């Protein structure tokens, strides 16, 4: 799962579609050949702000879907939440505008060889990479259940065609504007037991991932999650995006989430270590 | 034929565009975007004696036309570095400048001894912009005496003719004073500038955004500071070669540093925004130099210092 | 009711948003865009003893998220200033902070004596980031001894209770050291930061773009440096009020400086891009403070320094 | 002629038209009421680069024409040469885009009360403010001759309807691609004598203005010119845009070209003083 994504390349990609969906923008880019290398869990890094931008860093977005349609036809889709200056700029660009894009980056969700029972859990725009994943899992004969949560209905991203491949979809919102009132973690234990889940795949805010991981650990379910750390480069050269991960040798190391992630084994992450290096980390003194 | 060659101390390089220490790892990750032999040199991330976890996260904050970082020199330590990274770089045929950093004068001495016999290194960049644990965490390059001590330790232990490039911080009252001191202590060339000390406060948490509170400011925002530092030092020490850096994102930016007095230019933050920035900058620089009528890079070094004629 | 009042030394102000010295003339030109009484205070362009032509042109260069200037303190001299500008500002009902600059310690003394009896001035900002002609043109604020001498000269001559705000340059190895020195010499408050020394080389002429070669870097590019300086000084001298400045262009930016330790904020370069920037910033700041649950500005000052609880 | 332009105000102005004309872009902005205050010689200052721009300063452009058509209908036209990042950004904006604009700024050309003979000389986009001026002069009964020069034909800005109000138009290009081969100053003495010119109005690069001023001085013709100095604020608060001007008291002062200019009396300027303060300047020591 680890190491440089050898398929990454840099392209100038035209915006083919840009539609507002709830609180998000669903954006499609013409990326040519590289679409065929994109795997669920990978991300793209896009330069923002235009020629004389004061923003010097790219923004990372999980790949929602990718369509390989030959050299000129490859499409890559993302779901963007207009948040700060960079994402707002991106969502304001019109069809026809060209952006500088690097993809696919990072690790992908591990796909089981057996037809097991998977639960996909997404928070906010974190649902985006899960639909492509569910497609792949379903094609492998897995049963796929899905839980999506957000603070409010507008922040649930669950397009109709994305839902085709899941056996059940549970939605939670904190304000109760749609689905069950509460958090995804309120419904997880029940679904895990009822559906005899073998593996959880998750994507969303770090706090949510941590809470899911705790439930997974308690119930003995494998947990793969896509983390989101602030990234300066996205390609492994800056060391800003690190998080403490326990390796197979038992050693904790500060690993780069852009290269050794974003998809990591939830049980290997030393959670709750924001603003401090966990004790015993390799090289800490 | 345009002559793009340059030198720093006794070391010669095919072209003047280098990576900046800490902004290209040990080259592996960039190698998938271009051939490392395209570079004047790969300057590796500052390596310390022991393995280091670096600072806690968050480690970075974007700022207007720049960014703040506090990586805290995360790395595997010199032994693993020499075992893995150097052989790999050598295999690629890349020119290598090794950057070292210490927490004490003794650290610098040991690092130099470990490097003296290593094959395939073109020069040593000595990052003295790091905290001296023996002196209340004061940065070596902030005081003439500690700056001198660190460079002397390297000079005494490196032997042979591996050029020493002393990397200075701009966060001093007089960078010329520090430059003179390290040159007297045996530095063959100077690397100017390291990042500028800064801070961002997160409006949401209402605390410093970086776990390490302060961080180093880099990117185009600091380019005028870099140009000034290079100009001042080249004016005072015209015979000491300078590896310039700070906010270079285009060939024109690189030319600015060269005209100010840099013989070579490292590209740091621009690589984060664009992995192939170094290649773009190298090509643009060559075109600019030719368009300005220069036959060689060397002619352009420090050209902004020439006397004004009939104003 | 939200309390927006603030103070620097003994001087009280209705709100914390001021103009920055040299970025608003004496207020006349801005008065056609808004009422000057909307401001916490107008900080006037640093005035010197005699009339001054300033530096030759070009005097400015735009830089990434900032600009370089070398105006060279052009102005009419203190006498004409007191005769024309102060009465006009008083008539407008504006709160006035007069900024002074000298070329010698004696200049500062004379300027202070000329100002001691003047009515309607709220405070004196003493710009010591200017060259000392008696000491090889070294900037007063770059050395503890000269910084102290300039402030002492003002203190001895100003009399009464007109607060002295010493304005420091960030171009020093330790701004805390200079801050401690000027406070010991009698400064009631500190203005942080003046511009950062920089240079731009014009790619076409291949010479420094500014006639004065180097210039002062201002604007958002330097905000992280300002926040760091304010944070460091507030940490060391929590009881000394700070007038913060450097790259403030929005209410969030102003809040950043306030959380770092500024009791009031001057807006400079942002006014060049937008003449009504100060008004926009003032409104945005008040909204931000209220949104964060503060009842008064004072509670937010230095809030980023609070101890971390149960991390 | 001197002092703050009391009519200046700041508006958010929509781009109504943006057309490429030769090497330039002719751009029209909906500015509302302020159009009625614009006088030939005044300029506008426009913020460039958008929300997260790295360019913190406005760009100044001479007003080409202004149409007062009531509160909502006021139009303001400029001619922009895409040069560096700021002007290129501006010319790339589409109709409907809104910019932050301040106008009218600076001094205007002085209009004679008598029906005299005027020669208008423009270099490159410096022709722009001269067409509005010729209109005003013609309405005052003046005879207006015009000379426009540039390096090449593409850089001559001389729209058909602009030419209506001039009695003669002479064009010079350095490369001879249109009109007479040479510089405007090559043809000036002849035209001045033939047409018995009383006053020269000029706008263009500083070097050209200086050369025109020398001819005007030699031939004893009054010369008003619109200078172009690098401006940071455009409203008189930064002191970057100064140039040495001899006042009526004989004293040379560094005056602000944004407030005491851009239109100044050519004979009052101490030319060739780039990079040094002229001797005897007030406050120089
Ligand atoms: C692997 C990965 C996948 C992502 N996928 C998506 C996605 O599918 N949809 C989506 O809308 N957003 C996604 N994001 C977040 C996105 O990259 C931006 O951080 C976000 O849009 C805010 O950027 P901004 O410029 O609007 O905000 P600003 O606040 O202006 O961002 C300023 C800077 O802070 C960085 N930053 C600070 N904190 C974080 C953080 N917790 N996470 C990431 N960056 C941070 C930003 O990258 C940027 O450099 C993802 C981030 C990562 C790392
Ligand atoms: C009074 C006045 C009227 C003008 N009228 C026009 C006009 O009608 N059409 C037109 O195309 N341009 C005009 N200009 C020039 C215009 O303001 C810009 O300077 C020009 O477009 C270049 O800006 P840029 O961002 O493209 O280039 P950049 O090179 O990126 O500009 C960088 C900075 O340098 C400044 N600068 C440097 N030298 C000068 C100089 N000699 N003059 C002005 N600014 C300088 C710019 O204002 C800007 O801040 C005028 C300038 C002034 C002062
Ligand atoms: C993320 C990051 C890590 C850095 N690490 C090092 C380092 O290990 N050693 C060093 O000497 N400089 C380090 N620097 C400083 C750069 O080498 C360079 O001097 C500085 O960033 C200015 O150049 P730039 O503006 O092109 O980035 C680092 C800079 C950044 C942004
Ligand atoms: C054009 C210009 C002129 C200035 N003149 C003065 C001055 O006369 N006295 C002074 O103390 N500071 C002067 N400054 C510095 C500002 O007051 C301020 O400290 C600095 O610009 C940082 O703030 P800013 O980023 O908001 O501009 C000047 C700055 C600029 C840009
Ligand atoms: S984002 Fe740079 S190393 Fe991961
Ligand atoms: S441009 Fe600022 S004073 Fe003229």
mmCIF file of C-alpha atoms in Angstrom, chain B residues 105-288:
data_model
loop_
_atom_site.group_PDB
_atom_site.id
_atom_site.type_symbol
_atom_site.label_atom_id
_atom_site.label_comp_id
_atom_site.label_asym_id
_atom_site.label_seq_id
_atom_site.Cartn_x
_atom_site.Cartn_y
_atom_site.Cartn_z
ATOM 1 C CA UNK B 105 29.433 22.099 17.519
ATOM 2 C CA UNK B 106 30.449 18.505 18.181
ATOM 3 C CA UNK B 107 27.559 17.281 15.999
ATOM 4 C CA UNK B 108 28.908 19.275 13.056
ATOM 5 C CA UNK B 109 32.362 17.833 13.623
ATOM 6 C CA UNK B 110 31.099 14.249 13.662
ATOM 7 C CA UNK B 111 28.886 14.780 10.619
ATOM 8 C CA UNK B 112 31.852 16.173 8.703
ATOM 9 C CA UNK B 113 33.995 13.173 9.665
ATOM 10 C CA UNK B 114 31.302 10.782 8.520
ATOM 11 C CA UNK B 115 31.117 12.527 5.171
ATOM 12 C CA UNK B 116 34.788 13.075 4.403
ATOM 13 C CA UNK B 117 35.371 9.757 2.713
ATOM 14 C CA UNK B 118 32.044 9.482 0.933
ATOM 15 C CA UNK B 119 32.262 9.247 -2.848
ATOM 16 C CA UNK B 120 30.137 11.214 -5.242
ATOM 17 C CA UNK B 121 29.379 14.294 -3.167
ATOM 18 C CA UNK B 122 30.056 17.636 -4.846
ATOM 19 C CA UNK B 123 29.761 19.910 -1.849
ATOM 20 C CA UNK B 124 28.532 20.173 1.696
ATOM 21 C CA UNK B 125 25.845 22.683 2.609
ATOM 22 C CA UNK B 126 26.144 23.429 6.296
ATOM 23 C CA UNK B 127 22.792 24.526 7.654
ATOM 24 C CA UNK B 128 23.638 26.589 10.725
ATOM 25 C CA UNK B 129 20.155 28.054 11.000
ATOM 26 C CA UNK B 130 19.171 25.543 13.620
ATOM 27 C CA UNK B 131 18.928 25.756 17.384
ATOM 28 C CA UNK B 132 22.059 25.158 19.415
ATOM 29 C CA UNK B 133 20.960 23.038 22.363
ATOM 30 C CA UNK B 134 24.116 23.983 24.249
ATOM 31 C CA UNK B 135 23.269 27.700 24.055
ATOM 32 C CA UNK B 136 19.649 28.090 25.143
ATOM 33 C CA UNK B 137 18.415 26.939 21.762
ATOM 34 C CA UNK B 138 19.900 30.011 20.078
ATOM 35 C CA UNK B 139 20.309 29.552 16.379
ATOM 36 C CA UNK B 140 24.003 29.071 15.413
ATOM 37 C CA UNK B 141 23.833 31.516 12.510
ATOM 38 C CA UNK B 142 22.420 34.287 14.706
ATOM 39 C CA UNK B 143 25.683 35.015 16.495
ATOM 40 C CA UNK B 144 29.106 35.436 14.915
ATOM 41 C CA UNK B 145 30.811 33.251 17.514
ATOM 42 C CA UNK B 146 28.525 30.237 17.231
ATOM 43 C CA UNK B 147 28.321 30.550 13.450
ATOM 44 C CA UNK B 148 32.105 30.510 13.330
ATOM 45 C CA UNK B 149 32.403 27.574 15.709
ATOM 46 C CA UNK B 150 30.076 25.387 13.662
ATOM 47 C CA UNK B 151 31.856 26.111 10.383
ATOM 48 C CA UNK B 152 35.294 25.675 11.938
ATOM 49 C CA UNK B 153 34.236 22.278 13.238
ATOM 50 C CA UNK B 154 33.259 21.215 9.744
ATOM 51 C CA UNK B 155 36.378 22.717 8.171
ATOM 52 C CA UNK B 156 38.700 20.914 10.582
ATOM 53 C CA UNK B 157 37.030 17.574 10.032
ATOM 54 C CA UNK B 158 36.071 17.488 6.394
ATOM 55 C CA UNK B 159 39.596 17.405 4.997
ATOM 56 C CA UNK B 160 40.329 17.202 1.270
ATOM 57 C CA UNK B 161 38.676 19.656 -1.030
ATOM 58 C CA UNK B 162 34.982 19.132 -0.506
ATOM 59 C CA UNK B 163 33.663 22.705 -0.624
ATOM 60 C CA UNK B 164 31.752 23.971 2.392
ATOM 61 C CA UNK B 165 28.706 26.122 1.682
ATOM 62 C CA UNK B 166 27.540 27.850 4.880
ATOM 63 C CA UNK B 167 23.791 28.453 4.908
ATOM 64 C CA UNK B 168 22.768 31.598 6.755
ATOM 65 C CA UNK B 169 19.553 32.919 8.205
ATOM 66 C CA UNK B 170 18.349 36.431 7.288
ATOM 67 C CA UNK B 171 17.057 36.918 10.840
ATOM 68 C CA UNK B 172 20.069 38.927 11.973
ATOM 69 C CA UNK B 173 20.939 42.578 12.318
ATOM 70 C CA UNK B 174 23.810 42.235 9.844
ATOM 71 C CA UNK B 175 24.043 39.259 7.532
ATOM 72 C CA UNK B 176 27.297 40.652 6.143
ATOM 73 C CA UNK B 177 28.886 40.355 9.567
ATOM 74 C CA UNK B 178 27.917 36.688 9.845
ATOM 75 C CA UNK B 179 29.000 36.038 6.268
ATOM 76 C CA UNK B 180 32.443 37.511 6.927
ATOM 77 C CA UNK B 181 32.756 35.428 10.066
ATOM 78 C CA UNK B 182 31.954 32.081 8.430
ATOM 79 C CA UNK B 183 34.188 32.816 5.462
ATOM 80 C CA UNK B 184 37.007 33.555 7.896
ATOM 81 C CA UNK B 185 36.177 30.261 9.586
ATOM 82 C CA UNK B 186 36.679 28.350 6.352
ATOM 83 C CA UNK B 187 33.439 28.417 4.376
ATOM 84 C CA UNK B 188 34.154 28.297 0.630
ATOM 85 C CA UNK B 189 30.746 29.579 -0.383
ATOM 86 C CA UNK B 190 27.511 30.845 1.160
ATOM 87 C CA UNK B 191 23.905 29.735 0.841
ATOM 88 C CA UNK B 192 21.506 32.666 1.213
ATOM 89 C CA UNK B 193 18.831 32.662 2.565
ATOM 90 C CA UNK B 194 17.183 30.238 4.891
ATOM 91 C CA UNK B 195 13.569 30.904 5.866
ATOM 92 C CA UNK B 196 12.472 34.004 7.811
ATOM 93 C CA UNK B 197 11.040 33.458 11.280
ATOM 94 C CA UNK B 198 7.280 33.969 11.252
ATOM 95 C CA UNK B 199 4.015 32.979 12.875
ATOM 96 C CA UNK B 200 0.411 32.501 11.830
ATOM 97 C CA UNK B 201 -2.397 32.533 14.348
ATOM 98 C CA UNK B 202 -5.367 30.364 13.524
ATOM 99 C CA UNK B 203 -8.449 32.556 13.761
ATOM 100 C CA UNK B 204 -10.615 29.574 14.692
ATOM 101 C CA UNK B 205 -8.580 28.109 17.537
ATOM 102 C CA UNK B 206 -7.111 31.523 18.382
ATOM 103 C CA UNK B 207 -3.684 29.970 18.933
ATOM 104 C CA UNK B 208 -0.544 29.756 16.813
ATOM 105 C CA UNK B 209 -1.442 27.554 13.865
ATOM 106 C CA UNK B 210 1.774 25.534 13.951
ATOM 107 C CA UNK B 211 2.334 23.081 16.775
ATOM 108 C CA UNK B 212 5.847 24.537 17.030
ATOM 109 C CA UNK B 213 4.302 28.046 17.267
ATOM 110 C CA UNK B 214 6.828 29.813 15.053
ATOM 111 C CA UNK B 215 7.938 28.568 11.658
ATOM 112 C CA UNK B 216 10.060 29.521 8.688
ATOM 113 C CA UNK B 217 8.577 31.753 6.014
ATOM 114 C CA UNK B 218 9.458 30.845 2.431
ATOM 115 C CA UNK B 219 8.165 31.451 -1.064
ATOM 116 C CA UNK B 220 7.847 34.557 -3.293
ATOM 117 C CA UNK B 221 6.902 36.706 -0.285
ATOM 118 C CA UNK B 222 10.519 36.631 0.910
ATOM 119 C CA UNK B 223 12.213 37.074 -2.468
ATOM 120 C CA UNK B 224 12.940 40.793 -1.911
ATOM 121 C CA UNK B 225 14.644 39.847 1.368
ATOM 122 C CA UNK B 226 16.737 37.194 -0.382
ATOM 123 C CA UNK B 227 17.754 39.569 -3.180
ATOM 124 C CA UNK B 228 18.760 42.194 -0.619
ATOM 125 C CA UNK B 229 20.817 39.714 1.432
ATOM 126 C CA UNK B 230 22.586 38.345 -1.640
ATOM 127 C CA UNK B 231 23.267 41.849 -2.944
ATOM 128 C CA UNK B 232 24.682 43.028 0.388
ATOM 129 C CA UNK B 233 26.914 39.997 0.849
ATOM 130 C CA UNK B 234 28.153 40.006 -2.760
ATOM 131 C CA UNK B 235 28.951 43.708 -2.387
ATOM 132 C CA UNK B 236 31.008 43.027 0.744
ATOM 133 C CA UNK B 237 32.572 39.724 -0.385
ATOM 134 C CA UNK B 238 32.631 39.763 -4.197
ATOM 135 C CA UNK B 239 34.942 36.767 -4.396
ATOM 136 C CA UNK B 240 32.831 34.417 -2.326
ATOM 137 C CA UNK B 241 30.407 32.395 -4.402
ATOM 138 C CA UNK B 242 26.776 32.419 -3.366
ATOM 139 C CA UNK B 243 24.101 29.771 -3.730
ATOM 140 C CA UNK B 244 20.990 31.964 -3.726
ATOM 141 C CA UNK B 245 17.470 30.961 -2.745
ATOM 142 C CA UNK B 246 14.233 32.447 -1.513
ATOM 143 C CA UNK B 247 11.015 32.658 -3.462
ATOM 144 C CA UNK B 248 12.315 31.702 -6.874
ATOM 145 C CA UNK B 249 9.424 30.509 -9.030
ATOM 146 C CA UNK B 250 10.432 31.556 -12.544
ATOM 147 C CA UNK B 251 13.478 32.138 -14.712
ATOM 148 C CA UNK B 252 13.125 35.869 -14.145
ATOM 149 C CA UNK B 253 13.187 35.348 -10.389
ATOM 150 C CA UNK B 254 16.324 33.226 -10.708
ATOM 151 C CA UNK B 255 17.913 35.905 -12.877
ATOM 152 C CA UNK B 256 17.142 38.499 -10.212
ATOM 153 C CA UNK B 257 19.140 36.520 -7.650
ATOM 154 C CA UNK B 258 21.958 35.950 -10.124
ATOM 155 C CA UNK B 259 22.211 39.636 -11.022
ATOM 156 C CA UNK B 260 22.339 40.345 -7.274
ATOM 157 C CA UNK B 261 25.311 38.007 -6.953
ATOM 158 C CA UNK B 262 24.241 34.371 -6.831
ATOM 159 C CA UNK B 263 26.301 31.870 -8.840
ATOM 160 C CA UNK B 264 23.631 29.202 -8.486
ATOM 161 C CA UNK B 265 20.014 29.178 -7.353
ATOM 162 C CA UNK B 266 18.081 26.707 -5.226
ATOM 163 C CA UNK B 267 14.361 26.267 -5.722
ATOM 164 C CA UNK B 268 12.321 25.310 -2.674
ATOM 165 C CA UNK B 269 8.694 26.227 -2.142
ATOM 166 C CA UNK B 270 7.993 26.543 -5.879
ATOM 167 C CA UNK B 271 8.445 22.771 -6.156
ATOM 168 C CA UNK B 272 5.506 22.272 -3.796
ATOM 169 C CA UNK B 273 3.253 24.217 -6.134
ATOM 170 C CA UNK B 274 4.732 22.568 -9.215
ATOM 171 C CA UNK B 275 6.896 19.428 -9.118
ATOM 172 C CA UNK B 276 8.554 20.373 -12.407
ATOM 173 C CA UNK B 277 9.254 23.958 -11.337
ATOM 174 C CA UNK B 278 13.032 23.438 -11.361
ATOM 175 C CA UNK B 279 12.975 22.317 -14.992
ATOM 176 C CA UNK B 280 10.746 25.212 -16.042
ATOM 177 C CA UNK B 281 12.953 27.677 -14.158
ATOM 178 C CA UNK B 282 16.124 26.281 -15.674
ATOM 179 C CA UNK B 283 14.769 26.645 -19.205
ATOM 180 C CA UNK B 284 13.338 30.092 -18.598
ATOM 181 C CA UNK B 285 16.583 31.263 -17.029
ATOM 182 C CA UNK B 286 18.654 30.131 -19.968
ATOM 183 C CA UNK B 287 16.269 31.887 -22.367
ATOM 184 C CA UNK B 288 16.356 35.084 -20.307
#
